[in-house]
Amino acid sequence: QVQLVESGGGLVQAGGSPRLSCAASGNILNLNVMGWYRQAPGKQRELVATMTRSHITAYADSAKGRFTISRDNAKNTVYLQMNNLKPEDTAVYYCTTSRTVVGAPAFWGQGTQVTVSS
């Protein structure tokens, strides 16, 4: 099993630029894909961004140009730099990881709340 712990959430003013972090522990071998999903109130979870160990990235349209995903393989940590936050970015952000390139994430963190105020 893999454990994922997110940090960096909280209350942010619109236009703010917080950074989320997620550290993986447990069976951390061959975590090919790490990424971020989010779930807004009353909505389904949606992909935000993913990155492979070789630093190939994929972004949701809502994240392109504003969010940047990065990872430190030596520290088993993935980050999400969020710029120019909007109220519609308010959601619980979940760290995910998988040993496969495609498909649903195999492991999920507990989530960290990001609330964007006007």
mmCIF file of C-alpha atoms in Angstrom:
data_model
loop_
_atom_site.group_PDB
_atom_site.id
_atom_site.type_symbol
_atom_site.label_atom_id
_atom_site.label_comp_id
_atom_site.label_asym_id
_atom_site.label_seq_id
_atom_site.Cartn_x
_atom_site.Cartn_y
_atom_site.Cartn_z
ATOM 1 C CA GLN A 1 0.000 0.000 0.000
ATOM 2 C CA VAL A 2 0.917 3.632 -0.449
ATOM 3 C CA GLN A 3 0.027 6.439 1.909
ATOM 4 C CA LEU A 4 -0.336 9.984 0.617
ATOM 5 C CA VAL A 5 -0.487 13.051 2.833
ATOM 6 C CA GLU A 6 -1.378 16.448 1.415
ATOM 7 C CA SER A 7 -0.542 19.807 2.901
ATOM 8 C CA GLY A 8 -0.769 23.463 1.954
ATOM 9 C CA GLY A 9 -4.512 23.956 1.789
ATOM 10 C CA GLY A 10 -6.487 26.614 3.554
ATOM 11 C CA LEU A 11 -8.281 29.889 3.008
ATOM 12 C CA VAL A 12 -6.849 31.929 0.142
ATOM 13 C CA GLN A 13 -7.927 35.226 -1.352
ATOM 14 C CA ALA A 14 -8.794 35.389 -5.024
ATOM 15 C CA GLY A 15 -5.636 35.948 -7.018
ATOM 16 C CA GLY A 16 -3.491 34.135 -4.498
ATOM 17 C CA SER A 17 -0.858 31.566 -5.408
ATOM 18 C CA PRO A 18 -0.539 28.780 -2.856
ATOM 19 C CA ARG A 19 1.425 25.598 -3.339
ATOM 20 C CA LEU A 20 0.125 22.183 -2.363
ATOM 21 C CA SER A 21 2.469 19.379 -1.384
ATOM 22 C CA CYS A 22 1.974 15.635 -1.150
ATOM 23 C CA ALA A 23 4.419 13.155 0.350
ATOM 24 C CA ALA A 24 4.171 9.442 -0.419
ATOM 25 C CA SER A 25 5.184 6.737 2.018
ATOM 26 C CA GLY A 26 4.856 2.987 2.388
ATOM 27 C CA ASN A 27 5.460 0.953 -0.763
ATOM 28 C CA ILE A 28 6.843 3.842 -2.781
ATOM 29 C CA LEU A 29 8.545 1.851 -5.545
ATOM 30 C CA ASN A 30 7.619 2.521 -9.174
ATOM 31 C CA LEU A 31 5.084 5.266 -8.589
ATOM 32 C CA ASN A 32 5.000 6.147 -12.264
ATOM 33 C CA VAL A 33 2.182 8.676 -12.153
ATOM 34 C CA MET A 34 1.474 11.184 -9.410
ATOM 35 C CA GLY A 35 -1.120 13.862 -9.651
ATOM 36 C CA TRP A 36 -3.951 15.907 -8.293
ATOM 37 C CA TYR A 37 -7.716 15.652 -8.455
ATOM 38 C CA ARG A 38 -10.242 17.983 -6.916
ATOM 39 C CA GLN A 39 -13.858 17.833 -5.867
ATOM 40 C CA ALA A 40 -15.977 20.927 -5.501
ATOM 41 C CA PRO A 41 -19.138 20.873 -3.364
ATOM 42 C CA GLY A 42 -21.897 18.970 -5.131
ATOM 43 C CA LYS A 43 -19.678 17.982 -8.033
ATOM 44 C CA GLN A 44 -17.776 14.898 -9.118
ATOM 45 C CA ARG A 45 -14.064 14.565 -8.676
ATOM 46 C CA GLU A 46 -12.112 15.860 -11.637
ATOM 47 C CA LEU A 47 -8.550 15.633 -12.819
ATOM 48 C CA VAL A 48 -6.369 18.673 -12.259
ATOM 49 C CA ALA A 49 -2.906 17.555 -13.350
ATOM 50 C CA THR A 50 -0.628 14.524 -13.513
ATOM 51 C CA MET A 51 3.082 13.938 -13.939
ATOM 52 C CA THR A 52 5.084 10.795 -14.643
ATOM 53 C CA ARG A 53 8.481 9.971 -13.157
ATOM 54 C CA SER A 54 9.988 11.168 -16.439
ATOM 55 C CA HIS A 55 8.200 14.511 -15.990
ATOM 56 C CA ILE A 56 5.588 14.112 -18.693
ATOM 57 C CA THR A 57 2.654 16.276 -17.680
ATOM 58 C CA ALA A 58 -1.044 16.446 -18.388
ATOM 59 C CA TYR A 59 -3.403 19.229 -17.339
ATOM 60 C CA ALA A 60 -7.111 19.793 -17.268
ATOM 61 C CA ASP A 61 -8.226 22.724 -19.392
ATOM 62 C CA SER A 62 -9.157 24.619 -16.244
ATOM 63 C CA ALA A 63 -5.600 24.271 -14.947
ATOM 64 C CA LYS A 64 -3.592 25.040 -18.066
ATOM 65 C CA GLY A 65 -1.746 28.325 -17.846
ATOM 66 C CA ARG A 66 -2.429 28.779 -14.125
ATOM 67 C CA PHE A 67 -1.355 25.597 -12.349
ATOM 68 C CA THR A 68 2.001 23.854 -12.484
ATOM 69 C CA ILE A 69 2.654 20.314 -11.308
ATOM 70 C CA SER A 70 6.121 19.186 -10.289
ATOM 71 C CA ARG A 71 7.652 16.274 -8.419
ATOM 72 C CA ASP A 72 10.798 15.376 -6.564
ATOM 73 C CA ASN A 73 11.408 11.680 -7.131
ATOM 74 C CA ALA A 74 14.095 11.483 -4.451
ATOM 75 C CA LYS A 75 11.644 12.810 -1.856
ATOM 76 C CA ASN A 76 8.596 10.957 -3.240
ATOM 77 C CA THR A 77 6.780 14.254 -3.241
ATOM 78 C CA VAL A 78 4.516 15.947 -5.765
ATOM 79 C CA TYR A 79 3.559 19.617 -5.768
ATOM 80 C CA LEU A 80 0.841 21.728 -7.287
ATOM 81 C CA GLN A 81 1.632 25.403 -7.699
ATOM 82 C CA MET A 82 -1.634 27.261 -8.160
ATOM 83 C CA ASN A 83 -1.568 30.810 -9.494
ATOM 84 C CA ASN A 84 -4.283 33.443 -9.752
ATOM 85 C CA LEU A 85 -6.853 31.423 -7.856
ATOM 86 C CA LYS A 86 -10.526 32.011 -8.529
ATOM 87 C CA PRO A 87 -13.540 31.270 -6.326
ATOM 88 C CA GLU A 88 -14.463 28.399 -8.647
ATOM 89 C CA ASP A 89 -11.181 26.726 -7.687
ATOM 90 C CA THR A 90 -12.635 26.086 -4.232
ATOM 91 C CA ALA A 91 -12.541 22.331 -3.689
ATOM 92 C CA VAL A 92 -10.982 19.495 -1.774
ATOM 93 C CA TYR A 93 -7.747 18.678 -3.536
ATOM 94 C CA TYR A 94 -6.620 15.058 -3.524
ATOM 95 C CA CYS A 95 -3.164 13.704 -4.170
ATOM 96 C CA THR A 96 -3.116 10.514 -6.234
ATOM 97 C CA THR A 97 -0.608 8.007 -7.533
ATOM 98 C CA SER A 98 -0.495 4.934 -9.740
ATOM 99 C CA ARG A 99 2.028 2.516 -11.175
ATOM 100 C CA THR A 100 0.318 2.686 -14.566
ATOM 101 C CA VAL A 101 0.282 5.501 -17.095
ATOM 102 C CA VAL A 102 -3.439 5.312 -17.866
ATOM 103 C CA GLY A 103 -6.529 4.504 -15.871
ATOM 104 C CA ALA A 104 -7.866 5.588 -12.525
ATOM 105 C CA PRO A 105 -5.434 6.368 -9.705
ATOM 106 C CA ALA A 106 -4.704 3.429 -7.423
ATOM 107 C CA PHE A 107 -4.070 5.427 -4.259
ATOM 108 C CA TRP A 108 -5.599 8.564 -2.814
ATOM 109 C CA GLY A 109 -4.707 10.957 -0.066
ATOM 110 C CA GLN A 110 -7.208 12.219 2.473
ATOM 111 C CA GLY A 111 -7.549 15.551 0.693
ATOM 112 C CA THR A 112 -6.816 19.129 1.637
ATOM 113 C CA GLN A 113 -9.422 21.871 1.513
ATOM 114 C CA VAL A 114 -8.692 24.940 -0.591
ATOM 115 C CA THR A 115 -11.188 27.752 -0.148
ATOM 116 C CA VAL A 116 -10.873 30.815 -2.352
ATOM 117 C CA SER A 117 -12.581 33.960 -1.115
ATOM 118 C CA SER A 118 -13.557 36.953 -3.214
#
